Coordinates of C-alpha atoms in Angstrom, one line a residue:
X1 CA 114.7 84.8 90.2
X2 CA 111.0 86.6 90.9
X3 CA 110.3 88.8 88.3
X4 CA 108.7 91.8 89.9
X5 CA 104.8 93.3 89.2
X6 CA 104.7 96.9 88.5
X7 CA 101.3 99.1 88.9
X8 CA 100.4 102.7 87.6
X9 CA 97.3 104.5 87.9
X10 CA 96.5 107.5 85.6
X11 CA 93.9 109.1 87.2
X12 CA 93.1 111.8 84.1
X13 CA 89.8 113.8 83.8
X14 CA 88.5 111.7 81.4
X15 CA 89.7 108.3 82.3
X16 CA 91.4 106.2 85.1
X17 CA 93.5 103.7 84.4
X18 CA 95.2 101.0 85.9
X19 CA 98.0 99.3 84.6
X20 CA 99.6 95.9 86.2
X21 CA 102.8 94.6 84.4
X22 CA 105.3 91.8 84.8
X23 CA 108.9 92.6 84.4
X24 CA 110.6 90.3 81.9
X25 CA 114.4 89.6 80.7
X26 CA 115.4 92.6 83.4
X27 CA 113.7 95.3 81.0
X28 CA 110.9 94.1 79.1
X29 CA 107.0 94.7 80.1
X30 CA 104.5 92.1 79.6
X31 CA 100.9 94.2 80.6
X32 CA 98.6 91.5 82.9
X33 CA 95.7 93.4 83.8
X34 CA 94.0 96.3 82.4
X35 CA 91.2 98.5 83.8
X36 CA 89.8 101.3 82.5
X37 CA 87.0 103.3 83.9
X38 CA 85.5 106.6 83.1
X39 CA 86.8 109.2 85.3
X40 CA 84.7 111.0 87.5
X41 CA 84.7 114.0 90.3
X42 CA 87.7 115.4 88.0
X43 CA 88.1 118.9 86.4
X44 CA 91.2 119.8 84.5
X45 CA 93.0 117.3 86.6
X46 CA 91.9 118.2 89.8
X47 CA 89.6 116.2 92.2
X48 CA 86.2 118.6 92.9
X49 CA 84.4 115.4 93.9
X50 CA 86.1 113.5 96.6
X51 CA 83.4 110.3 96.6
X52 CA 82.6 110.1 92.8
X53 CA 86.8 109.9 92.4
X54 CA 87.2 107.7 95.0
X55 CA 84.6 105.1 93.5
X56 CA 85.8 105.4 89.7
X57 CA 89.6 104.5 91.0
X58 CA 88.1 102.0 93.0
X59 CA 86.1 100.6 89.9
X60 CA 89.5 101.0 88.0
X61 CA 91.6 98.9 90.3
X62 CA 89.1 95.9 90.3
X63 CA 89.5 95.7 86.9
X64 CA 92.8 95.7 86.9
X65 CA 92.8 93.2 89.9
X66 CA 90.7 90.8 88.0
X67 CA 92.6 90.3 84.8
X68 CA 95.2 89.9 86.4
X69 CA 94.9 88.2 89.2
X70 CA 96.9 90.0 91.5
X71 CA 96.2 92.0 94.2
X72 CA 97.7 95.8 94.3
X73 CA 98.9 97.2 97.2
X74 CA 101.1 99.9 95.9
X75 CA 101.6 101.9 92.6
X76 CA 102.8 104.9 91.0
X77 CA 100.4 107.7 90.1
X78 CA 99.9 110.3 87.1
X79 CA 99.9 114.0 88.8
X80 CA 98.4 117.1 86.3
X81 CA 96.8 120.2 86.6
X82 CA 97.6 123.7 86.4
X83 CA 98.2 123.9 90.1
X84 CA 101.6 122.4 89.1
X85 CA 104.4 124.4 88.4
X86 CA 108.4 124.6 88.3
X87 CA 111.3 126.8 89.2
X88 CA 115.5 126.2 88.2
X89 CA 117.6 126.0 91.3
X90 CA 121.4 126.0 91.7
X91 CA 123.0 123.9 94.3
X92 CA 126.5 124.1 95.9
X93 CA 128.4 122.3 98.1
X94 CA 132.5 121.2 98.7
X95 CA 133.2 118.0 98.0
X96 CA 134.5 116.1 101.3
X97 CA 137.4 114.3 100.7
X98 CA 138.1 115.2 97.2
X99 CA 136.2 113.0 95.4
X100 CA 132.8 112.8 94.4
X101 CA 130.2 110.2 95.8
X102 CA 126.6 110.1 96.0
X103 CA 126.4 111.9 99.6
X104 CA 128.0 114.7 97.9
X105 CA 125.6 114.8 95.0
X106 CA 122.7 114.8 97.3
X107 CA 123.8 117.6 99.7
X108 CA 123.7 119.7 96.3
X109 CA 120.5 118.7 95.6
X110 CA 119.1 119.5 99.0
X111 CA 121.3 122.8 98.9
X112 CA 119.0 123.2 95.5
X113 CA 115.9 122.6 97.3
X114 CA 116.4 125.2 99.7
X115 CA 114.2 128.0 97.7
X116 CA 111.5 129.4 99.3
X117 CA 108.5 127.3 98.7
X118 CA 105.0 128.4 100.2
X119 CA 103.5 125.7 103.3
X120 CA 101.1 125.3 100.3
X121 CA 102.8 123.5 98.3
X122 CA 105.3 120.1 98.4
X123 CA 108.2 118.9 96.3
X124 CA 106.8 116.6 93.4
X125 CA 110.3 116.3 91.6
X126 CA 114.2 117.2 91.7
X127 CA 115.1 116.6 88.2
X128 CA 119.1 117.1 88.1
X129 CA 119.8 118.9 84.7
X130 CA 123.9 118.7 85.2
X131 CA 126.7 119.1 87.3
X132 CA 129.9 122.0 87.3
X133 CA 132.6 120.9 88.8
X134 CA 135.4 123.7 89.6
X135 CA 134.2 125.5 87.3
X136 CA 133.9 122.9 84.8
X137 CA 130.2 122.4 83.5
X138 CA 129.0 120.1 81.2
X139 CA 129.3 117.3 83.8
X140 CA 126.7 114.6 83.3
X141 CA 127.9 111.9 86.0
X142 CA 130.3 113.2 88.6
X143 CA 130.7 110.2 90.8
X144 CA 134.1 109.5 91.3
X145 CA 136.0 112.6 90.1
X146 CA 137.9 114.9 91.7
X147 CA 137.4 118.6 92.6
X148 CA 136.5 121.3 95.7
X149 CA 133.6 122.3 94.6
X150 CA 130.0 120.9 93.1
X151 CA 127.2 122.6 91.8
X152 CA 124.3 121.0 90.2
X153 CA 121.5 122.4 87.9
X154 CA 118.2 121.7 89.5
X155 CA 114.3 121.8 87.7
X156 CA 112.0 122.0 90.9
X157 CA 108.6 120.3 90.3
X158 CA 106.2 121.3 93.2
X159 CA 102.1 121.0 93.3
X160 CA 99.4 122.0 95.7
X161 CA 99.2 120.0 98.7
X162 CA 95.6 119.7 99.6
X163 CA 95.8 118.9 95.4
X164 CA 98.1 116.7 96.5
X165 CA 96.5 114.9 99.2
X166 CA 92.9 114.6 97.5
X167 CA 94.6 112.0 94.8
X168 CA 96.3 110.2 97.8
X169 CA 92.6 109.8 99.6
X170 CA 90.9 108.6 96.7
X171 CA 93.0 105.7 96.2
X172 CA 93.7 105.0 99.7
X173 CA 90.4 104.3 99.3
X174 CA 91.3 101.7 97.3
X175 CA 93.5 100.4 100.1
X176 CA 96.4 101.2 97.8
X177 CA 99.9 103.2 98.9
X178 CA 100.9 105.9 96.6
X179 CA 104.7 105.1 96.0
X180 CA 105.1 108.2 93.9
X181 CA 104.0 110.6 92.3
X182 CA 104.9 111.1 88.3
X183 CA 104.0 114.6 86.6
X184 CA 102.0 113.3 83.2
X185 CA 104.6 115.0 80.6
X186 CA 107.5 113.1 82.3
X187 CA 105.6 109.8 82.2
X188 CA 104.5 110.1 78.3
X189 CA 108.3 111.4 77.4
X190 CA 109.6 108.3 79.2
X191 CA 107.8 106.2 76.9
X192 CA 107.5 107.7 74.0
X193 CA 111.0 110.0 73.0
X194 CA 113.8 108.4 71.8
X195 CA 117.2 109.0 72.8
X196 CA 118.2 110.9 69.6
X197 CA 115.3 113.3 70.4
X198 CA 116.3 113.6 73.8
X199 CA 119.9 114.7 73.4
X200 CA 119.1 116.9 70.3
X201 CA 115.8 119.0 72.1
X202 CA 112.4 118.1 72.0
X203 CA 109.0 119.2 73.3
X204 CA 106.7 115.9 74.5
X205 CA 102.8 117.7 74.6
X206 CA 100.5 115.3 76.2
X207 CA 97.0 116.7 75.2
X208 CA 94.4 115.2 77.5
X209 CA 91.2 115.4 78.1
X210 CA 91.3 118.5 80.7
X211 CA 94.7 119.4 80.1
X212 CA 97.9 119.9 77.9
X213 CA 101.1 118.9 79.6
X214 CA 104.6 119.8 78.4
X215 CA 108.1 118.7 78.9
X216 CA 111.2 120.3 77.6
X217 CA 114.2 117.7 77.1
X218 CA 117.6 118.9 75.7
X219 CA 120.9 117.4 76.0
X220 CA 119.4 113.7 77.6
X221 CA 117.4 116.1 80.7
X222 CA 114.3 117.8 81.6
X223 CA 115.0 121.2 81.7
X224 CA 110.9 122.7 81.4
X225 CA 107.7 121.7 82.3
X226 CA 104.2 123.0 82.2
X227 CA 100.7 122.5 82.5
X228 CA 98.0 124.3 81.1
X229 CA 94.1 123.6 82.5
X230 CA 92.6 123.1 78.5
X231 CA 92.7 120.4 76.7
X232 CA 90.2 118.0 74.1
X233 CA 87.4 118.1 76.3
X234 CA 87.2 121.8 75.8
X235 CA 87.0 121.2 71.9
X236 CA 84.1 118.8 72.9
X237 CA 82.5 121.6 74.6
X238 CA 83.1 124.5 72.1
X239 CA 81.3 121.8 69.6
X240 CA 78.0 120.9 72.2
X241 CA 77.8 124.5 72.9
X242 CA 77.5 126.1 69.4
X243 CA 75.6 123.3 67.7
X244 CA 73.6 123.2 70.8
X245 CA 74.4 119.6 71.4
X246 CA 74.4 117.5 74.8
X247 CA 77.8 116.7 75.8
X248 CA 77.9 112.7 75.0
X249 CA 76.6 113.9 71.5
X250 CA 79.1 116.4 70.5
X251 CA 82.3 113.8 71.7
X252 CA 80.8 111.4 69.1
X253 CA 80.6 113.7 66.4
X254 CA 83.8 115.4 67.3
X255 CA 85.2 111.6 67.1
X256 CA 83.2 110.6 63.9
X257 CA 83.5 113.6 61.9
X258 CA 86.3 115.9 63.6
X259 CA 89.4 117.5 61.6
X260 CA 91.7 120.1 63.1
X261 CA 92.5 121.8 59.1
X262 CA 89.4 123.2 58.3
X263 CA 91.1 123.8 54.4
X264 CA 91.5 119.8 54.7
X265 CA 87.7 119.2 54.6
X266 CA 85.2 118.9 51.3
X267 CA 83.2 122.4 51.7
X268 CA 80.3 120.0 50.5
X269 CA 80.6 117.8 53.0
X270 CA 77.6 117.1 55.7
X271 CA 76.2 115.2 58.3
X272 CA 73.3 114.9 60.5
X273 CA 72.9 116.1 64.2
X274 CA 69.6 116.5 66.3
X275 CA 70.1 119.7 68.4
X276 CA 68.2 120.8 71.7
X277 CA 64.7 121.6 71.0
X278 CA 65.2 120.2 67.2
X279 CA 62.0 118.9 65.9
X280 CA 63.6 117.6 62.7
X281 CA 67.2 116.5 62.0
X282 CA 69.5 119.4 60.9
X283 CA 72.3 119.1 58.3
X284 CA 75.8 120.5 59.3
X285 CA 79.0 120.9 56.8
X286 CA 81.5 119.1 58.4
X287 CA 83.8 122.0 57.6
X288 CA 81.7 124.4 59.7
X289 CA 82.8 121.6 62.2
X290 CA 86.4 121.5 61.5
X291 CA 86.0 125.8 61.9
X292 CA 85.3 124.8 65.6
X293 CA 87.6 122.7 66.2
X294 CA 90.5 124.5 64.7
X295 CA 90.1 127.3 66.9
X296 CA 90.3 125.8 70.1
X297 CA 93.2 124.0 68.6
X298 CA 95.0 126.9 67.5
X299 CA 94.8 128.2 70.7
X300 CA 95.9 125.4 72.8
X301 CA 99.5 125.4 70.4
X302 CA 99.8 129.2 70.5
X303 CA 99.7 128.7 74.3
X304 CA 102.2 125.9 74.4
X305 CA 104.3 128.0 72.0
X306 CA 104.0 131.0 74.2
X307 CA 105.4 129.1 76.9
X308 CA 108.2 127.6 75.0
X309 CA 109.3 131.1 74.3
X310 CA 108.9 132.1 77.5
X311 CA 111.2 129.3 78.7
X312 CA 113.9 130.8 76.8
X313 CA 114.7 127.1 75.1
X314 CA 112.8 127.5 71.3
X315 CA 116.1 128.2 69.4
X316 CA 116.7 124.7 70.9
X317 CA 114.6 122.0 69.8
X318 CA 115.5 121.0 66.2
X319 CA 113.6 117.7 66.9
X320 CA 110.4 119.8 67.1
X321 CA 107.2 118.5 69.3
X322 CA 106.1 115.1 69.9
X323 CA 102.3 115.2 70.6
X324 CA 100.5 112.5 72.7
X325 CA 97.4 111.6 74.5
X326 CA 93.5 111.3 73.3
X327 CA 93.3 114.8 71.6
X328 CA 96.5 114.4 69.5
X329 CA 94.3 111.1 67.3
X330 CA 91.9 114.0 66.0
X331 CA 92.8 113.8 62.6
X332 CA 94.9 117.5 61.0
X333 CA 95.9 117.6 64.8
X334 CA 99.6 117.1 64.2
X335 CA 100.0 119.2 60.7
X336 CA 98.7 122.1 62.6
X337 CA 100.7 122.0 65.0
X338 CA 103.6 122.4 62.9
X339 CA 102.4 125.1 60.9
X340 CA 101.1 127.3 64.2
X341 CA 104.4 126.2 65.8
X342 CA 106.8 126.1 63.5
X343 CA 108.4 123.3 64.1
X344 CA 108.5 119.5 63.2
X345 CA 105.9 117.4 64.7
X346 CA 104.8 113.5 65.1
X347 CA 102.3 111.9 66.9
X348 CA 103.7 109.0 69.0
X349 CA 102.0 106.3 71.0
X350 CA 103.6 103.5 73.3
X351 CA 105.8 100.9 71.8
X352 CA 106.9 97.6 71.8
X353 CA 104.5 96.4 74.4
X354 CA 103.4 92.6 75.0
X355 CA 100.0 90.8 76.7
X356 CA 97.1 92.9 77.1
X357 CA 97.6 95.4 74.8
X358 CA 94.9 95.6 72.7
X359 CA 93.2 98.3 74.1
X360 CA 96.2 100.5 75.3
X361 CA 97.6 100.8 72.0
X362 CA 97.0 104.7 71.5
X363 CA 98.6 108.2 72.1
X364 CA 95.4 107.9 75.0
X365 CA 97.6 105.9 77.1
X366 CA 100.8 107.0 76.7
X367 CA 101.2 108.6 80.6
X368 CA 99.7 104.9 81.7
X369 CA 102.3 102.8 80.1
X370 CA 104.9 105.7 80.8
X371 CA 104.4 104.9 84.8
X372 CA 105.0 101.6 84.3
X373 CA 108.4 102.7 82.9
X374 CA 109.0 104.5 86.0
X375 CA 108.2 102.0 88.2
X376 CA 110.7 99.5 86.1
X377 CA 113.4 102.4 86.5
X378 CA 112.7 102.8 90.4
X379 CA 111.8 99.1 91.2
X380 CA 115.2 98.7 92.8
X381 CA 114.5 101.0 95.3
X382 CA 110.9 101.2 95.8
X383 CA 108.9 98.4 96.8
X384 CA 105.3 97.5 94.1
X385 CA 102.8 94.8 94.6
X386 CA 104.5 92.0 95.8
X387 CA 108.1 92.8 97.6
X388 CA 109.9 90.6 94.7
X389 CA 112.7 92.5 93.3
X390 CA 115.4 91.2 91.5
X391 CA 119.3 91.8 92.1
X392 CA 120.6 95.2 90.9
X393 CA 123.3 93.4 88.1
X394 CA 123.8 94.3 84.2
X395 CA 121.3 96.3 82.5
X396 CA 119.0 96.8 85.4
X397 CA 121.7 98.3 87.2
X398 CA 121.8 100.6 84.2
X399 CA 118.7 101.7 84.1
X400 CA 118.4 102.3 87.8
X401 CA 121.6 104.5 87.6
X402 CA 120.3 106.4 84.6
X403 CA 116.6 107.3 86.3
X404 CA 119.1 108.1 89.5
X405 CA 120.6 110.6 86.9
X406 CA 117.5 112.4 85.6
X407 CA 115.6 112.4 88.7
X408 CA 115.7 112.0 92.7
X409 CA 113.6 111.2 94.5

């Protein structure tokens, strides 16, 4: 039997990159080509240069195609921004013939999508949070039982469409179809959450380069998301603008010499920078530095937290936060968000992963890996590089009926 070739692009503001796997053993994902570009024509997620965008996805994909050896033809894609947002819908419809089959479950979803959504904006995600049944809620899989009446629990993911269909020109220009779209906090939780944290509640923050993505997960669903235009390249510029520092210069000090706890650093520590218009080196305390960064920090937690409350669910996540992408590696990052948040915290990165690895083993990369896990989940029913798909038997089958669960289409 083919084993089938999977392909995701996160196209970030900092970096692009493509991702080709091999499927292996049903479940397993053996990375063949990396290619990782510096992103361009991006701000805060959002394409503001059409041509520059198009050529650093272009420049990605090559890369990808040449360690691989493949050539890609279709993949799944990271979606961010703050021009995303969500709303909770309720569905109902009776059950024809008593008993309850996929048809049924997908006229309740449509009945769910029928909110009013401006000609602005299209449908990203249907995330089906659970099912009532007569009355009786709670209902995880309802296929198969019997009743009059089903409602399902809908979280509504929709996005901008000129947004929308930006992303989809510049990798066209690629020649490459855009299966799907994947909102970034759903493709990090996928990969890095466990299913204890999962079922108990838990808050995935992805913390990129131009912004901070969020996912609520409580009892095995999605039941929030959110994403908020700041994120570590904003530290980076906080840093370059009050040391007077060019951009590139400030990233590899905030790299070199960055701490999120200011009370963590030696007050006699110092290094040496060489501002704009500096005739002579000048020396700076690295804990004036951390001051900087802890700021910006701060405030990019006290805005997840105020959205967390806002959401109604912080009285539910006993398994805390799980932070993830580039900004969460800054070292102090992860204790402070526990003490601004007030909950437990660990930094995660993907997992278990085989070939090419090497350079995607960070909390940078979790969204890339995490749409490779979405395409495994979806292969059955979507069509990736090559057409070869495998039977839907045993685990596979599992998997496919689980993603079915937590999110169509």
């Amino acid at each position: 039997m083919d084993e089938p070739i999977i392909v995701g692009i996160d196209i970030g503001t900092s970096k692009i990159c493509t991702l080709v796997a091999r499927v292996e053993n049903g479940s397993d994902l053996r990375i063949l080509g990396v290619g990782i570009e510096p992103s361009q024509g991006l701000r805060k997620g959002v394409v503001v240069d059409l041509q520059a965008a198009s050529l650093a996805v272009s420049r990605s994909v090559e890369k990808a195609e040449r360690t691989s050896g493949f050539e890609i033809n279709a993949a799944l894609v990271s979606l961010a921004g703050s021009h995303v947002s969500s709303i909770n819908s309720r569905g109902v419809v009776g059950i024809s013939g008593g008993v309850v089959d996929r048809e049924d479950i997908e006229r309740a979803l449509d009945a769910a999508q029928a909110v009013a959504i401006p000609h602005n904006r299209e449908i990203v995600h249907v995330i089906q949070r659970s099912f009532i049944i007569d009355g009786q809620d709670g209902i995880r899989t309802p296929i198969g039982m019997h009743g009059y009446r089903l409602e399902v629990e809908a979280h509504i993911i929709t996005a901008s469409s000129s947004t929308m269909e930006n992303l989809r020109q510049c990798v066209a220009a690629s020649g490459i179809e855009i299966s799907q779209f994947v909102l970034n906090p759903l493709a990090s939780g996928e990969i890095v959450l466990t299913e204890n944290e999962r079922q108990m509640g838990v808050a995935v923050i992805d913390i990129g380069g131009g912004t901070t993505d969020m996912a609520i997960y409580i009892d095995g669903d999605v039941w929030h998301t959110m994403v908020l235009a700041v994120g570590g390249d904003h530290v980076t510029s906080d840093i370059g603008y009050i040391l007077r520092l060019p951009i590139t210069q400030a990233e590899e000090i905030k790299l070199k010499f960055g701490h999120a706890q200011k009370d963590a650093i030696n007050p006699e520590e110092q290094f040496t920078i060489r501002s704009f218009g500096g005739d002579a080196p000048d020396r700076i305390n690295r804990v004036d530095l951390a001051e900087i960064i802890q700021a910006r920090m701060e405030e990019i937690y006290h805005l997840v937290l105020q959205e967390i409350r806002r959401s109604g669910y912080d009285g539910l996540l006993p398994a805390g936060v799980v932070l993830t992408g580039g900004a969460s590696l800054l070292p102090g990052a992860r204790q402070l968000a526990s003490q601004v948040m007030g909950l437990p915290a660990r930094i995660a990165q993907p997992q278990n992963l085989v070939g090419l690895v090497d350079q995607i083993n960070s909390p940078a990369f979790s969204t890339s890996v995490g749409l490779l896990e979405w395409a495994l989940l979806i292969a059955e029913s979507s069509q990736y590089s090559d057409r070869r798909r495998p039977k839907q038997t045993g685990e596979w089958s599992i998997k496919i009926k689980d993603l079915l669960r937590r999110l169509l289409p």
